[in-house]
CSV table of C-alpha atoms in Angstrom, one decimal:
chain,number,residue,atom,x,y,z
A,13,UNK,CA,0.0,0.0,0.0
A,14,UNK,CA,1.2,3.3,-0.8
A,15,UNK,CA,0.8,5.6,2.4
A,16,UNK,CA,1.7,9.1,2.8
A,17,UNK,CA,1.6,11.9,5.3
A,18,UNK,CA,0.7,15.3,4.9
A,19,UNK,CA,2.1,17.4,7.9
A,20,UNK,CA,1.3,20.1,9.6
A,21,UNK,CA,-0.8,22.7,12.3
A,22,UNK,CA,-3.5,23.3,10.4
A,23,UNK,CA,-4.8,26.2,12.7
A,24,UNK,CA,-7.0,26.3,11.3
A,25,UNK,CA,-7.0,24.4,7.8
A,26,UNK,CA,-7.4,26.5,4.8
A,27,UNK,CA,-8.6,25.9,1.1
A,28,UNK,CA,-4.8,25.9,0.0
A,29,UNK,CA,-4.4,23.1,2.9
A,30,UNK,CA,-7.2,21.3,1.4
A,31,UNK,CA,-5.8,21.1,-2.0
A,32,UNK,CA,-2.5,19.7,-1.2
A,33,UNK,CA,-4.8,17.0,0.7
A,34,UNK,CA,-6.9,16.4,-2.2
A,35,UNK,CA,-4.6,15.8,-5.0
A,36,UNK,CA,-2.5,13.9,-2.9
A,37,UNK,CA,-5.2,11.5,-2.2
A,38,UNK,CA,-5.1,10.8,-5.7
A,39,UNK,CA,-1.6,9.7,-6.0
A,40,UNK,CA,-1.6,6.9,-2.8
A,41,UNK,CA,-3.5,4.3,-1.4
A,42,UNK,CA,-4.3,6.4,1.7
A,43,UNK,CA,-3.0,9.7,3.2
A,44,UNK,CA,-3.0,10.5,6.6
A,45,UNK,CA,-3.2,14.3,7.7
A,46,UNK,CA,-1.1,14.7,10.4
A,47,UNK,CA,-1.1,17.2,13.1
A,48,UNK,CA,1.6,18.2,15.3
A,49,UNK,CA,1.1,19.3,18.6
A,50,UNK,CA,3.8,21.6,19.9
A,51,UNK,CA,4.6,22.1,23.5
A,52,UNK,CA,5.9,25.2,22.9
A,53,UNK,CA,3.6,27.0,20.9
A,54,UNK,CA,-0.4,27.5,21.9
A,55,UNK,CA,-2.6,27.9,18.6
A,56,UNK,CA,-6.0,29.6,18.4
A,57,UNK,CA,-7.8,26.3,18.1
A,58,UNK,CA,-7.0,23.2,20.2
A,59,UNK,CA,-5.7,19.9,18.5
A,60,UNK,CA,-9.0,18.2,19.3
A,61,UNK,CA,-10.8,21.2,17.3
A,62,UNK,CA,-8.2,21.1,14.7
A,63,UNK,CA,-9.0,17.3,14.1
A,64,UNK,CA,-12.5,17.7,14.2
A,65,UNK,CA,-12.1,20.2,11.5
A,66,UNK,CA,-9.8,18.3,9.1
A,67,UNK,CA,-12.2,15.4,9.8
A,68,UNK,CA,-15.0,16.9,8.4
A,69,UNK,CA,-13.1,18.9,6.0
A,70,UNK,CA,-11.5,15.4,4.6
A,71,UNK,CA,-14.3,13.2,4.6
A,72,UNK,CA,-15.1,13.5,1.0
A,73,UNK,CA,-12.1,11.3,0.8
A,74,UNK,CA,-12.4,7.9,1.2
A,75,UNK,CA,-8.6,7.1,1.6
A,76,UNK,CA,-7.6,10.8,4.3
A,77,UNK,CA,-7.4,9.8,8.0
A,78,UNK,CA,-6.3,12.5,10.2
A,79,UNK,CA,-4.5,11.7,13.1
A,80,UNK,CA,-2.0,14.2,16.0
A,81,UNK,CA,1.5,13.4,16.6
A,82,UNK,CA,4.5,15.1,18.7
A,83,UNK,CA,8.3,14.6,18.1
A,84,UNK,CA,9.8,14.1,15.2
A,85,UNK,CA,7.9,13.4,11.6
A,86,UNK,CA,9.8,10.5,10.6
A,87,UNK,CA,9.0,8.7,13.8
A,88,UNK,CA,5.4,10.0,13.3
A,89,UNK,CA,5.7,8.1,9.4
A,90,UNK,CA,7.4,5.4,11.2
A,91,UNK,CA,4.5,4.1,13.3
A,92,UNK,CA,2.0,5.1,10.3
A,93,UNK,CA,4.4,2.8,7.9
A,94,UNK,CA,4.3,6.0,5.7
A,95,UNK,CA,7.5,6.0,3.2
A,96,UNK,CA,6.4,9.6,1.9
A,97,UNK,CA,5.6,12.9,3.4
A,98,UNK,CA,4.0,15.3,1.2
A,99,UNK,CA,3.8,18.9,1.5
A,100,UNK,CA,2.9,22.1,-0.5
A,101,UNK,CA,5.3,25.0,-1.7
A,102,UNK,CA,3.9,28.6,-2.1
A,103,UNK,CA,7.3,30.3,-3.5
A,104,UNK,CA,10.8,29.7,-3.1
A,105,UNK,CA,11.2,31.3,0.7
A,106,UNK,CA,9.3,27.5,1.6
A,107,UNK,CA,11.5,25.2,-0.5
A,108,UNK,CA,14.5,26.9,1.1
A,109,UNK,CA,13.1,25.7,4.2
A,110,UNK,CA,11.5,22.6,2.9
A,111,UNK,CA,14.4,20.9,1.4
A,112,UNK,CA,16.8,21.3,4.5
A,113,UNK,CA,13.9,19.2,6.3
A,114,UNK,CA,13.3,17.0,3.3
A,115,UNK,CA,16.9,16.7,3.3
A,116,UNK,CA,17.3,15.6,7.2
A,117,UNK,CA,14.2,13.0,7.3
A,118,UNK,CA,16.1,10.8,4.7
A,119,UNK,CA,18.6,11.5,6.2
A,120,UNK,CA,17.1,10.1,9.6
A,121,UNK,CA,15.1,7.5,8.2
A,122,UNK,CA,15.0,6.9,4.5
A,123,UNK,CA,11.3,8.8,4.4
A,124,UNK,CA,11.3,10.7,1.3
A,125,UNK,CA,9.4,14.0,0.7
A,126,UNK,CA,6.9,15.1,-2.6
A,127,UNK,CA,6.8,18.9,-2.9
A,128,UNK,CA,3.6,19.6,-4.7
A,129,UNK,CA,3.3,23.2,-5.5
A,130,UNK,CA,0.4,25.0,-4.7
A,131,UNK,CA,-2.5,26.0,-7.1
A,132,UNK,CA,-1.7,29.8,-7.8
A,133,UNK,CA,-5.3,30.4,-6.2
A,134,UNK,CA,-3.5,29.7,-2.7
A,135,UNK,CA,0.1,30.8,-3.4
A,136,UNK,CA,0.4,33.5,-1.0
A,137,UNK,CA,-2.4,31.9,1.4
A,138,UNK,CA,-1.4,30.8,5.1
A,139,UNK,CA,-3.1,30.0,8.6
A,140,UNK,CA,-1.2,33.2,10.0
A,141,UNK,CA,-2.6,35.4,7.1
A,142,UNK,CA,-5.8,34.1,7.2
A,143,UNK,CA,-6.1,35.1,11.0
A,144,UNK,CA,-4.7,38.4,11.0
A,145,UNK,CA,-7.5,39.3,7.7
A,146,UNK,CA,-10.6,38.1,10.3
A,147,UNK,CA,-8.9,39.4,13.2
A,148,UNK,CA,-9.1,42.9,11.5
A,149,UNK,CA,-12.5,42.2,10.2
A,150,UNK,CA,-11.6,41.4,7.0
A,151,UNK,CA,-13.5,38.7,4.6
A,152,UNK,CA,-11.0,35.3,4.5
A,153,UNK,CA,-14.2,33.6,3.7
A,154,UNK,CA,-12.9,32.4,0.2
A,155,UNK,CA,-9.6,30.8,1.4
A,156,UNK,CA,-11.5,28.2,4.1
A,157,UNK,CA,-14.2,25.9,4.3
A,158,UNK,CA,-17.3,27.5,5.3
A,159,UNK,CA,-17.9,26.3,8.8
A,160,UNK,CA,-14.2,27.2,9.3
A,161,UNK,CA,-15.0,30.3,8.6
A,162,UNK,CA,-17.4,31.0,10.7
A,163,UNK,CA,-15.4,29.0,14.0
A,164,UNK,CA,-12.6,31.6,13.0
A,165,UNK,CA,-14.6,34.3,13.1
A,166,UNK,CA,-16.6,33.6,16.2
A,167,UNK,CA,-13.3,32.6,18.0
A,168,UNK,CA,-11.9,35.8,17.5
A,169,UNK,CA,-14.7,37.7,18.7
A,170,UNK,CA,-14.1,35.9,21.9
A,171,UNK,CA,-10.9,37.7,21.7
């Protein structure tokens, strides 16, 4: 079976999220959205919300499963018996970043990593962005699931 992850905070997921999910379920037997939970930093939306989000978000897709990890990704791929990680590159500021980690999770553990780039709809689109437009009263709206949306939105009133 071919298995890949696709990493990340997802707080909270985005369309441009989404579409790196989507196509990738198209290339392997199953992809597992992973989640890391970091100690060290507290996102607007708990891990339990941000799985329940990419749950329903995903569930279009027969083969996405959506799970949290902590530590290291390749240990994360490890216990998921995923051989490929997967991830999305807006501009060349993220492969700059990307490939040094692509680079050191081979080296780790012989997990390689597909860079898919992202649809030009999403190219400049990120979780930070996307709260600081809402947070400011903007309309983000287009960039996220509906329902996301409107938990952004509502969160942010709490203030």
């Amino acid at each position: 079976m071919r298995r890949a992850v696709c990493p990340g905070s997802f707080d909270p997921v985005t369309n441009g999220h989404l579409d790196i999910i989507g196509r990738a379920s198209r290339l392997f037997d199953e992809v597992i959205v992973g989640v890391l939970i970091n100690q060290s930093k507290s996102g607007l939306f708990t891990v339990e919300e941000r799985l329940d989000m990419l749950r329903e978000v995903t569930a279009k897709y027969g083969n996405v499963r959506v799970e949290s990890f902590h530590g290291l990704l390749v240990d994360f791929c490890r216990a998921q018996q995923a051989a490929v990680v997967v991830k999305g590159l807006r501009a060349v500021s993220d492969f700059d970043y990307e490939l040094q980690m692509a680079q050191m999770n081979i080296g780790l553990s012989g997990v390689e990593t597909l860079f898919m780039p992202t649809n030009p709809l999403y190219s400049f689109l990120s979780s930070s962005l996307v709260k600081d437009v809402v947070k400011w009263g903007g309309d983000a709206s287009g960039y996220l699931p509906d329902f996301v949306a409107e938990l952004l939105a509502a969160r942010l009133r709490q203030g």
